[in-house]
Amino acid sequence: MPHQDLSTATPKRLTPVAGAPLWCDAREFGLRGDGVTNDQPALAALVDRLGEGYAADGRARVIHCPPGIYSIRDAGTVWRSGVSLIGAGPGATRFLLSNEGNRADPTPLAFWTTVQHGASRDRYIADCTFADFEIDGSGVAMVEYNYLAKGLGLQYVVRGVFRNLYIHHTGATGLGCDFLQDSLIDGVVVVGCGRLDNGEEMGGAGIGVGIGGWGDVERLTIANCTTVGNGTNGIFLELQKDYWTPPRGYRIIGCHSQANRFGISDWGADGLIVSACTLTGNLDAGFDVSGNGTAGVAGRGGIISDCVIDRNVRDGISMGNTPGPYTVRGNRISANGAHGYHEHDLGHGHRGAAADVVIDGNEFWDNGLDAIRIDRPMTDAVVVNNRIRNNGRRCAPAATGGGESVRYHHRSVTDRTAHWPHDGHRGKVVWVGSRMAVVVSNTDTDLSLAEVRADSPTGWNEDTPPPGASYELPAAPQIRAGITVNAPFDSATVRGNRIWDHRDEQTQTYGLWITRAGSCVSCRIEDNDLAGNAVGAVRLDTPPVGGRWDRNHQDVD
């Protein structure tokens, strides 16, 4: 493979070598596409042949796979620079992965990795496009989880394009490619991947990108993608070494992530831009910034803007152990089971305060608990111009029941004698002996339950309880504020926010609450409208120290 200069120098244009056509029909080179023949050996031979041609003359080649089912069995294909794989569209061109003859190893469609093949900054692949086909990973089975059981698993790629792909039900991550430079992931749909992942393993995502291998700048755009029901993240970026510099250059634009464990996660980038995305119904959080990744380094310097972050089972935005800064601007953050925005300590990662976080111009409404909750020290935070209304929906008192009126299903509980407030149990855990499930919504007599894991048919951690078994629901927290400060909150600015509850049955108890564990030192709390909450405008279990506290409407305390 020739060295590929990343500079702007004009390359030489060479005549293609004989025997390695620039464009070829896969059917004319041994692939059958009949769903029966193992097409992997023919594909591997063709990739090698065209890769050798690219190495000789520097001209990229294209393999076109006409409509058909191409069975890829028992081995992945080691990919080569300058070789593109193009189909006739998802559903028409389908690659069916399976490993029934080699259960010890996964079978990705294409891979090129550091561990298996010596991929590096000096041994990368370049000028490859994967477009217009489907990858079905449902035929791969493993005795133990293996993070290489992907659809596509390439590392150190330059000028890579992944477009109009449908990848589903792989054992590990669907599109799991690392260190992508000058690359694009566009219009990729990933469903039900990470099915062999218990939710805690490495990988298991829809689209997962390891970052940091090229240094402090890696240029990648992920646009117009859809990720549904994947084991860990819908889309995530993960710094691979804790001593690497968190890189800049990543954008995630116009994507939809639903019913994954996390919607979109920033596990180690610097300056990630997430814009115009929909993050809904994810089992842990819609957007997650934390050190949960391999390197234990959280993202910082990012911007999430103009997104809909709605009906996630726990938090809308989970911000854990970032050093900051981060900007959250212009989003709708609504109907999440716990908090809208939650700054909290995961017990690992950066241990100091989060600095210079900006929460600006967002709509927070109908969340189960506090709209904004600060459970970790922050300094120089700016919380301005937000509309925070009708939160604290998890208001129902403790409840028990059993007997003839109670029935259980995979994803619901019914008690015909109950009179629960609408969505008053949202986000609670219902217990039936040792069995447990999380409530996502409720009517006066029915609880709807979240999946126990992504793409699971049940919400229970064990078998579905028998009819009539006794259940328990815990009490709701008594205080559910618009903004809760439950940690040191120093030199912060809280200005121009409208915080209220305008429903007949109010559930947002206070506009602003500083708890006994919280503090507000040298803060500027100004020009906020706190009128119209259920109990009062402000509750100060710890009085503020220093700073300014001026012109807050209905701030009578």
Short mmCIF file of N, CA, C and O in Angstrom, two decimals, residues 35-129:
data_model
loop_
_atom_site.label_atom_id
_atom_site.label_comp_id
_atom_site.label_asym_id
_atom_site.label_seq_id
_atom_site.Cartn_x
_atom_site.Cartn_y
_atom_site.Cartn_z
N GLY A 35 -27.93 -16.50 -1.79
CA GLY A 35 -28.32 -16.79 -0.43
C GLY A 35 -27.90 -18.15 0.07
O GLY A 35 -28.14 -18.49 1.22
N VAL A 36 -27.28 -18.94 -0.78
CA VAL A 36 -26.86 -20.30 -0.43
C VAL A 36 -25.34 -20.43 -0.49
O VAL A 36 -24.70 -20.89 0.46
N THR A 37 -24.76 -20.01 -1.59
CA THR A 37 -23.31 -20.07 -1.76
C THR A 37 -22.61 -19.14 -0.78
O THR A 37 -23.06 -18.02 -0.55
N ASN A 38 -21.52 -19.60 -0.18
CA ASN A 38 -20.71 -18.73 0.67
C ASN A 38 -19.90 -17.80 -0.23
O ASN A 38 -18.94 -18.23 -0.88
N ASP A 39 -20.28 -16.53 -0.27
CA ASP A 39 -19.64 -15.57 -1.15
C ASP A 39 -18.41 -14.92 -0.53
O ASP A 39 -17.75 -14.10 -1.18
N GLN A 40 -18.08 -15.27 0.72
CA GLN A 40 -16.95 -14.60 1.38
C GLN A 40 -15.61 -14.87 0.68
O GLN A 40 -14.84 -13.92 0.45
N PRO A 41 -15.28 -16.12 0.32
CA PRO A 41 -13.99 -16.32 -0.35
C PRO A 41 -13.85 -15.53 -1.64
O PRO A 41 -12.79 -14.95 -1.92
N ALA A 42 -14.90 -15.48 -2.45
CA ALA A 42 -14.83 -14.74 -3.70
C ALA A 42 -14.71 -13.24 -3.44
O ALA A 42 -13.96 -12.53 -4.14
N LEU A 43 -15.43 -12.74 -2.42
CA LEU A 43 -15.32 -11.32 -2.08
C LEU A 43 -13.91 -10.99 -1.62
O LEU A 43 -13.32 -9.98 -2.04
N ALA A 44 -13.33 -11.82 -0.74
CA ALA A 44 -11.99 -11.57 -0.23
C ALA A 44 -10.97 -11.56 -1.37
O ALA A 44 -10.06 -10.71 -1.41
N ALA A 45 -11.10 -12.50 -2.30
CA ALA A 45 -10.16 -12.56 -3.43
C ALA A 45 -10.28 -11.33 -4.31
O ALA A 45 -9.27 -10.79 -4.79
N LEU A 46 -11.51 -10.86 -4.52
CA LEU A 46 -11.72 -9.68 -5.36
C LEU A 46 -11.19 -8.43 -4.68
O LEU A 46 -10.57 -7.57 -5.32
N VAL A 47 -11.41 -8.30 -3.38
CA VAL A 47 -10.88 -7.15 -2.64
C VAL A 47 -9.36 -7.13 -2.72
O VAL A 47 -8.74 -6.07 -2.94
N ASP A 48 -8.72 -8.28 -2.56
CA ASP A 48 -7.25 -8.33 -2.67
C ASP A 48 -6.79 -7.94 -4.07
O ASP A 48 -5.81 -7.20 -4.24
N ARG A 49 -7.48 -8.44 -5.08
CA ARG A 49 -7.09 -8.15 -6.46
C ARG A 49 -7.18 -6.66 -6.75
O ARG A 49 -6.25 -6.05 -7.31
N LEU A 50 -8.29 -6.05 -6.36
CA LEU A 50 -8.46 -4.62 -6.61
C LEU A 50 -7.57 -3.78 -5.71
O LEU A 50 -7.09 -2.72 -6.11
N GLY A 51 -7.35 -4.26 -4.49
CA GLY A 51 -6.44 -3.55 -3.60
C GLY A 51 -5.02 -3.51 -4.12
O GLY A 51 -4.32 -2.50 -3.97
N GLU A 52 -4.59 -4.61 -4.73
CA GLU A 52 -3.26 -4.62 -5.34
C GLU A 52 -3.19 -3.63 -6.50
O GLU A 52 -2.17 -2.95 -6.70
N GLY A 53 -4.27 -3.53 -7.25
CA GLY A 53 -4.31 -2.54 -8.33
C GLY A 53 -4.19 -1.13 -7.82
O GLY A 53 -3.43 -0.31 -8.37
N TYR A 54 -4.91 -0.82 -6.74
CA TYR A 54 -4.82 0.51 -6.15
C TYR A 54 -3.41 0.79 -5.64
O TYR A 54 -2.88 1.89 -5.79
N ALA A 55 -2.81 -0.22 -5.03
CA ALA A 55 -1.45 -0.05 -4.51
C ALA A 55 -0.46 0.24 -5.63
O ALA A 55 0.53 0.95 -5.44
N ALA A 56 -0.74 -0.29 -6.82
CA ALA A 56 0.18 -0.10 -7.94
C ALA A 56 -0.01 1.22 -8.65
O ALA A 56 0.97 1.86 -9.08
N ASP A 57 -1.27 1.67 -8.80
CA ASP A 57 -1.49 2.87 -9.63
C ASP A 57 -2.19 4.01 -8.89
O ASP A 57 -2.39 5.08 -9.45
N GLY A 58 -2.64 3.78 -7.64
CA GLY A 58 -3.26 4.85 -6.88
C GLY A 58 -4.67 5.20 -7.30
O GLY A 58 -5.20 6.23 -6.86
N ARG A 59 -5.32 4.35 -8.13
CA ARG A 59 -6.67 4.65 -8.60
C ARG A 59 -7.67 3.74 -7.89
O ARG A 59 -7.53 2.51 -7.88
N ALA A 60 -8.69 4.35 -7.30
CA ALA A 60 -9.66 3.59 -6.52
C ALA A 60 -10.56 2.74 -7.42
O ALA A 60 -10.84 3.10 -8.57
N ARG A 61 -10.99 1.61 -6.89
CA ARG A 61 -11.84 0.66 -7.59
C ARG A 61 -13.21 0.55 -6.92
O ARG A 61 -13.35 0.84 -5.73
N VAL A 62 -14.19 0.05 -7.68
CA VAL A 62 -15.55 -0.12 -7.17
C VAL A 62 -16.02 -1.53 -7.46
O VAL A 62 -15.92 -2.01 -8.61
N ILE A 63 -16.51 -2.21 -6.41
CA ILE A 63 -17.21 -3.49 -6.58
C ILE A 63 -18.71 -3.19 -6.51
O ILE A 63 -19.20 -2.66 -5.51
N HIS A 64 -19.44 -3.51 -7.57
CA HIS A 64 -20.89 -3.33 -7.58
C HIS A 64 -21.56 -4.68 -7.38
O HIS A 64 -21.29 -5.64 -8.12
N CYS A 65 -22.41 -4.75 -6.36
CA CYS A 65 -23.15 -5.98 -6.08
C CYS A 65 -24.60 -5.79 -6.49
O CYS A 65 -25.35 -5.06 -5.82
N PRO A 66 -25.04 -6.43 -7.58
CA PRO A 66 -26.43 -6.31 -8.00
C PRO A 66 -27.37 -6.89 -6.95
O PRO A 66 -26.93 -7.53 -5.98
N PRO A 67 -28.68 -6.69 -7.10
CA PRO A 67 -29.63 -7.23 -6.12
C PRO A 67 -29.41 -8.73 -5.88
O PRO A 67 -29.16 -9.50 -6.81
N GLY A 68 -29.50 -9.12 -4.63
CA GLY A 68 -29.31 -10.51 -4.25
C GLY A 68 -29.00 -10.62 -2.78
O GLY A 68 -28.79 -9.61 -2.08
N ILE A 69 -28.97 -11.85 -2.27
CA ILE A 69 -28.58 -12.14 -0.89
C ILE A 69 -27.21 -12.78 -0.93
O ILE A 69 -27.04 -13.90 -1.45
N TYR A 70 -26.22 -12.08 -0.42
CA TYR A 70 -24.84 -12.54 -0.46
C TYR A 70 -24.49 -13.12 0.91
O TYR A 70 -24.40 -12.39 1.90
N SER A 71 -24.33 -14.41 0.98
CA SER A 71 -24.02 -15.08 2.23
C SER A 71 -22.53 -14.94 2.53
O SER A 71 -21.68 -15.30 1.71
N ILE A 72 -22.23 -14.38 3.71
CA ILE A 72 -20.85 -14.19 4.16
C ILE A 72 -20.68 -15.04 5.41
O ILE A 72 -21.18 -14.70 6.48
N ARG A 73 -19.97 -16.17 5.28
CA ARG A 73 -19.95 -17.15 6.37
C ARG A 73 -18.53 -17.41 6.89
O ARG A 73 -17.58 -17.53 6.11
N ASP A 74 -18.43 -17.46 8.21
CA ASP A 74 -17.30 -18.05 8.94
C ASP A 74 -16.00 -17.27 8.90
O ASP A 74 -15.03 -17.68 9.52
N ALA A 75 -15.94 -16.13 8.19
CA ALA A 75 -14.74 -15.30 8.19
C ALA A 75 -15.10 -13.91 7.70
O ALA A 75 -15.93 -13.76 6.80
N GLY A 76 -14.48 -12.91 8.30
CA GLY A 76 -14.63 -11.56 7.79
C GLY A 76 -13.63 -11.31 6.66
O GLY A 76 -12.65 -12.06 6.50
N THR A 77 -13.87 -10.27 5.91
CA THR A 77 -12.97 -9.92 4.81
C THR A 77 -12.04 -8.79 5.24
O THR A 77 -12.51 -7.73 5.68
N VAL A 78 -10.76 -9.03 5.13
CA VAL A 78 -9.76 -8.01 5.43
C VAL A 78 -9.78 -7.00 4.29
O VAL A 78 -9.50 -7.34 3.15
N TRP A 79 -10.12 -5.75 4.61
CA TRP A 79 -10.33 -4.77 3.55
C TRP A 79 -9.02 -4.15 3.09
O TRP A 79 -8.00 -4.24 3.79
N ARG A 80 -9.08 -3.50 1.94
CA ARG A 80 -7.89 -2.90 1.32
C ARG A 80 -8.19 -1.46 0.92
O ARG A 80 -9.33 -1.10 0.61
N SER A 81 -7.16 -0.66 0.87
CA SER A 81 -7.29 0.72 0.39
C SER A 81 -7.80 0.74 -1.05
O SER A 81 -7.48 -0.13 -1.87
N GLY A 82 -8.59 1.77 -1.33
CA GLY A 82 -9.01 2.02 -2.69
C GLY A 82 -10.08 1.10 -3.22
O GLY A 82 -10.34 1.09 -4.42
N VAL A 83 -10.72 0.32 -2.34
CA VAL A 83 -11.76 -0.61 -2.78
C VAL A 83 -13.09 -0.20 -2.16
O VAL A 83 -13.22 -0.14 -0.94
N SER A 84 -14.07 0.10 -3.01
CA SER A 84 -15.40 0.48 -2.56
C SER A 84 -16.39 -0.63 -2.84
O SER A 84 -16.25 -1.37 -3.82
N LEU A 85 -17.40 -0.74 -1.98
CA LEU A 85 -18.44 -1.75 -2.12
C LEU A 85 -19.78 -1.04 -2.23
O LEU A 85 -20.21 -0.36 -1.30
N ILE A 86 -20.43 -1.20 -3.38
CA ILE A 86 -21.66 -0.48 -3.68
C ILE A 86 -22.74 -1.50 -4.05
O ILE A 86 -22.51 -2.39 -4.87
N GLY A 87 -23.92 -1.34 -3.47
CA GLY A 87 -25.03 -2.22 -3.79
C GLY A 87 -26.10 -1.51 -4.60
O GLY A 87 -25.90 -0.40 -5.10
N ALA A 88 -27.25 -2.16 -4.69
CA ALA A 88 -28.39 -1.62 -5.41
C ALA A 88 -29.41 -1.00 -4.47
O ALA A 88 -30.52 -0.66 -4.89
N GLY A 89 -29.04 -0.87 -3.18
CA GLY A 89 -29.92 -0.28 -2.19
C GLY A 89 -30.24 -1.27 -1.09
O GLY A 89 -30.29 -2.50 -1.32
N PRO A 90 -30.46 -0.79 0.15
CA PRO A 90 -30.87 -1.69 1.23
C PRO A 90 -32.15 -2.43 0.84
O PRO A 90 -33.07 -1.86 0.24
N GLY A 91 -32.20 -3.69 1.21
CA GLY A 91 -33.33 -4.52 0.82
C GLY A 91 -33.10 -5.20 -0.51
O GLY A 91 -33.55 -6.34 -0.72
N ALA A 92 -32.42 -4.55 -1.43
CA ALA A 92 -32.11 -5.17 -2.72
C ALA A 92 -30.80 -5.95 -2.65
O ALA A 92 -30.73 -7.13 -3.01
N THR A 93 -29.75 -5.30 -2.17
CA THR A 93 -28.46 -5.96 -1.96
C THR A 93 -28.29 -6.21 -0.47
O THR A 93 -28.22 -5.26 0.32
N ARG A 94 -28.25 -7.47 -0.10
CA ARG A 94 -28.23 -7.84 1.32
C ARG A 94 -27.07 -8.78 1.59
O ARG A 94 -26.92 -9.82 0.93
N PHE A 95 -26.24 -8.42 2.58
CA PHE A 95 -25.16 -9.29 3.02
C PHE A 95 -25.60 -9.97 4.31
O PHE A 95 -25.87 -9.30 5.32
N LEU A 96 -25.70 -11.28 4.26
CA LEU A 96 -26.16 -12.07 5.40
C LEU A 96 -24.96 -12.69 6.09
O LEU A 96 -24.30 -13.58 5.54
N LEU A 97 -24.66 -12.22 7.31
CA LEU A 97 -23.49 -12.69 8.06
C LEU A 97 -23.87 -13.89 8.92
O LEU A 97 -24.92 -13.89 9.56
N SER A 98 -23.00 -14.90 8.96
CA SER A 98 -23.23 -16.04 9.84
C SER A 98 -21.89 -16.73 10.12
O SER A 98 -20.93 -16.57 9.37
N ASN A 99 -21.86 -17.49 11.21
CA ASN A 99 -20.61 -18.18 11.58
C ASN A 99 -20.90 -19.58 12.11
O ASN A 99 -20.23 -20.06 13.03
N GLU A 100 -21.87 -20.27 11.51
CA GLU A 100 -22.23 -21.59 12.02
C GLU A 100 -21.09 -22.60 11.89
O GLU A 100 -21.05 -23.59 12.63
N GLY A 101 -20.16 -22.36 10.98
CA GLY A 101 -19.02 -23.26 10.85
C GLY A 101 -17.81 -22.84 11.64
O GLY A 101 -16.79 -23.54 11.63
N ASN A 102 -17.91 -21.70 12.37
CA ASN A 102 -16.75 -21.19 13.11
C ASN A 102 -17.25 -20.32 14.27
O ASN A 102 -17.09 -19.11 14.27
N ARG A 103 -17.87 -20.98 15.23
CA ARG A 103 -18.50 -20.25 16.33
C ARG A 103 -17.49 -19.51 17.21
O ARG A 103 -17.86 -18.63 17.98
N ALA A 104 -16.24 -19.84 17.11
CA ALA A 104 -15.24 -19.20 17.97
C ALA A 104 -14.92 -17.78 17.53
O ALA A 104 -14.42 -16.98 18.32
N ASP A 105 -15.20 -17.46 16.26
CA ASP A 105 -14.82 -16.15 15.73
C ASP A 105 -16.04 -15.41 15.18
O ASP A 105 -16.95 -16.03 14.63
N PRO A 106 -16.03 -14.08 15.31
CA PRO A 106 -17.11 -13.29 14.71
C PRO A 106 -16.92 -13.19 13.21
O PRO A 106 -15.86 -13.56 12.67
N THR A 107 -17.92 -12.69 12.52
CA THR A 107 -17.85 -12.58 11.06
C THR A 107 -18.31 -11.20 10.62
O THR A 107 -19.48 -11.02 10.23
N PRO A 108 -17.47 -10.18 10.71
CA PRO A 108 -17.85 -8.88 10.15
C PRO A 108 -17.81 -8.94 8.63
O PRO A 108 -17.10 -9.77 8.05
N LEU A 109 -18.56 -8.06 7.98
CA LEU A 109 -18.48 -7.99 6.53
C LEU A 109 -17.09 -7.54 6.09
O LEU A 109 -16.49 -8.12 5.19
N ALA A 110 -16.57 -6.50 6.74
CA ALA A 110 -15.25 -5.97 6.40
C ALA A 110 -14.57 -5.47 7.65
O ALA A 110 -15.22 -4.85 8.50
N PHE A 111 -13.28 -5.76 7.79
CA PHE A 111 -12.54 -5.23 8.93
C PHE A 111 -11.08 -5.01 8.59
O PHE A 111 -10.53 -5.59 7.66
N TRP A 112 -10.49 -4.09 9.34
CA TRP A 112 -9.07 -3.74 9.24
C TRP A 112 -8.74 -3.08 10.57
O TRP A 112 -9.15 -1.98 10.87
N THR A 113 -8.02 -3.80 11.44
CA THR A 113 -7.87 -3.36 12.81
C THR A 113 -6.42 -3.34 13.25
O THR A 113 -5.55 -3.98 12.66
N THR A 114 -6.19 -2.62 14.33
CA THR A 114 -4.85 -2.53 14.91
C THR A 114 -4.36 -3.89 15.41
O THR A 114 -3.24 -4.31 15.13
N VAL A 115 -5.20 -4.59 16.16
CA VAL A 115 -4.78 -5.84 16.78
C VAL A 115 -4.63 -6.95 15.75
O VAL A 115 -3.64 -7.69 15.74
N GLN A 116 -5.60 -7.08 14.83
CA GLN A 116 -5.58 -8.20 13.89
C GLN A 116 -4.67 -7.96 12.68
O GLN A 116 -4.10 -8.89 12.14
N HIS A 117 -4.55 -6.69 12.25
CA HIS A 117 -3.89 -6.44 10.96
C HIS A 117 -2.80 -5.37 11.02
O HIS A 117 -2.25 -5.01 9.98
N GLY A 118 -2.54 -4.83 12.20
CA GLY A 118 -1.49 -3.83 12.33
C GLY A 118 -1.87 -2.46 11.81
O GLY A 118 -0.99 -1.67 11.42
N ALA A 119 -3.16 -2.14 11.81
CA ALA A 119 -3.59 -0.81 11.37
C ALA A 119 -2.98 0.26 12.26
O ALA A 119 -2.85 0.09 13.48
N SER A 120 -2.58 1.38 11.66
CA SER A 120 -1.97 2.47 12.41
C SER A 120 -2.02 3.74 11.57
O SER A 120 -2.52 3.72 10.44
N ARG A 121 -1.44 4.80 12.08
CA ARG A 121 -1.35 6.04 11.30
C ARG A 121 -0.58 5.81 10.00
O ARG A 121 -0.84 6.48 9.00
N ASP A 122 0.36 4.91 10.02
CA ASP A 122 1.18 4.65 8.83
C ASP A 122 0.66 3.48 7.99
O ASP A 122 1.13 3.26 6.89
N ARG A 123 -0.31 2.73 8.53
CA ARG A 123 -0.87 1.60 7.80
C ARG A 123 -2.40 1.69 7.82
O ARG A 123 -3.09 0.84 8.35
N TYR A 124 -2.88 2.77 7.24
CA TYR A 124 -4.33 2.98 7.19
C TYR A 124 -4.87 2.58 5.84
O TYR A 124 -4.13 2.28 4.91
N ILE A 125 -6.19 2.58 5.73
CA ILE A 125 -6.80 2.38 4.42
C ILE A 125 -7.47 3.68 4.00
O ILE A 125 -7.93 4.47 4.84
N ALA A 126 -7.54 3.90 2.70
CA ALA A 126 -8.01 5.18 2.17
C ALA A 126 -8.93 4.95 0.98
O ALA A 126 -8.91 3.91 0.32
N ASP A 127 -9.76 5.97 0.72
CA ASP A 127 -10.57 6.04 -0.50
C ASP A 127 -11.50 4.84 -0.65
O ASP A 127 -11.56 4.20 -1.71
N CYS A 128 -12.23 4.56 0.43
CA CYS A 128 -13.20 3.46 0.41
C CYS A 128 -14.60 4.01 0.66
O CYS A 128 -14.80 4.81 1.59
N THR A 129 -15.55 3.57 -0.13
CA THR A 129 -16.96 3.91 0.06
C THR A 129 -17.75 2.62 0.24
O THR A 129 -17.57 1.65 -0.51
#
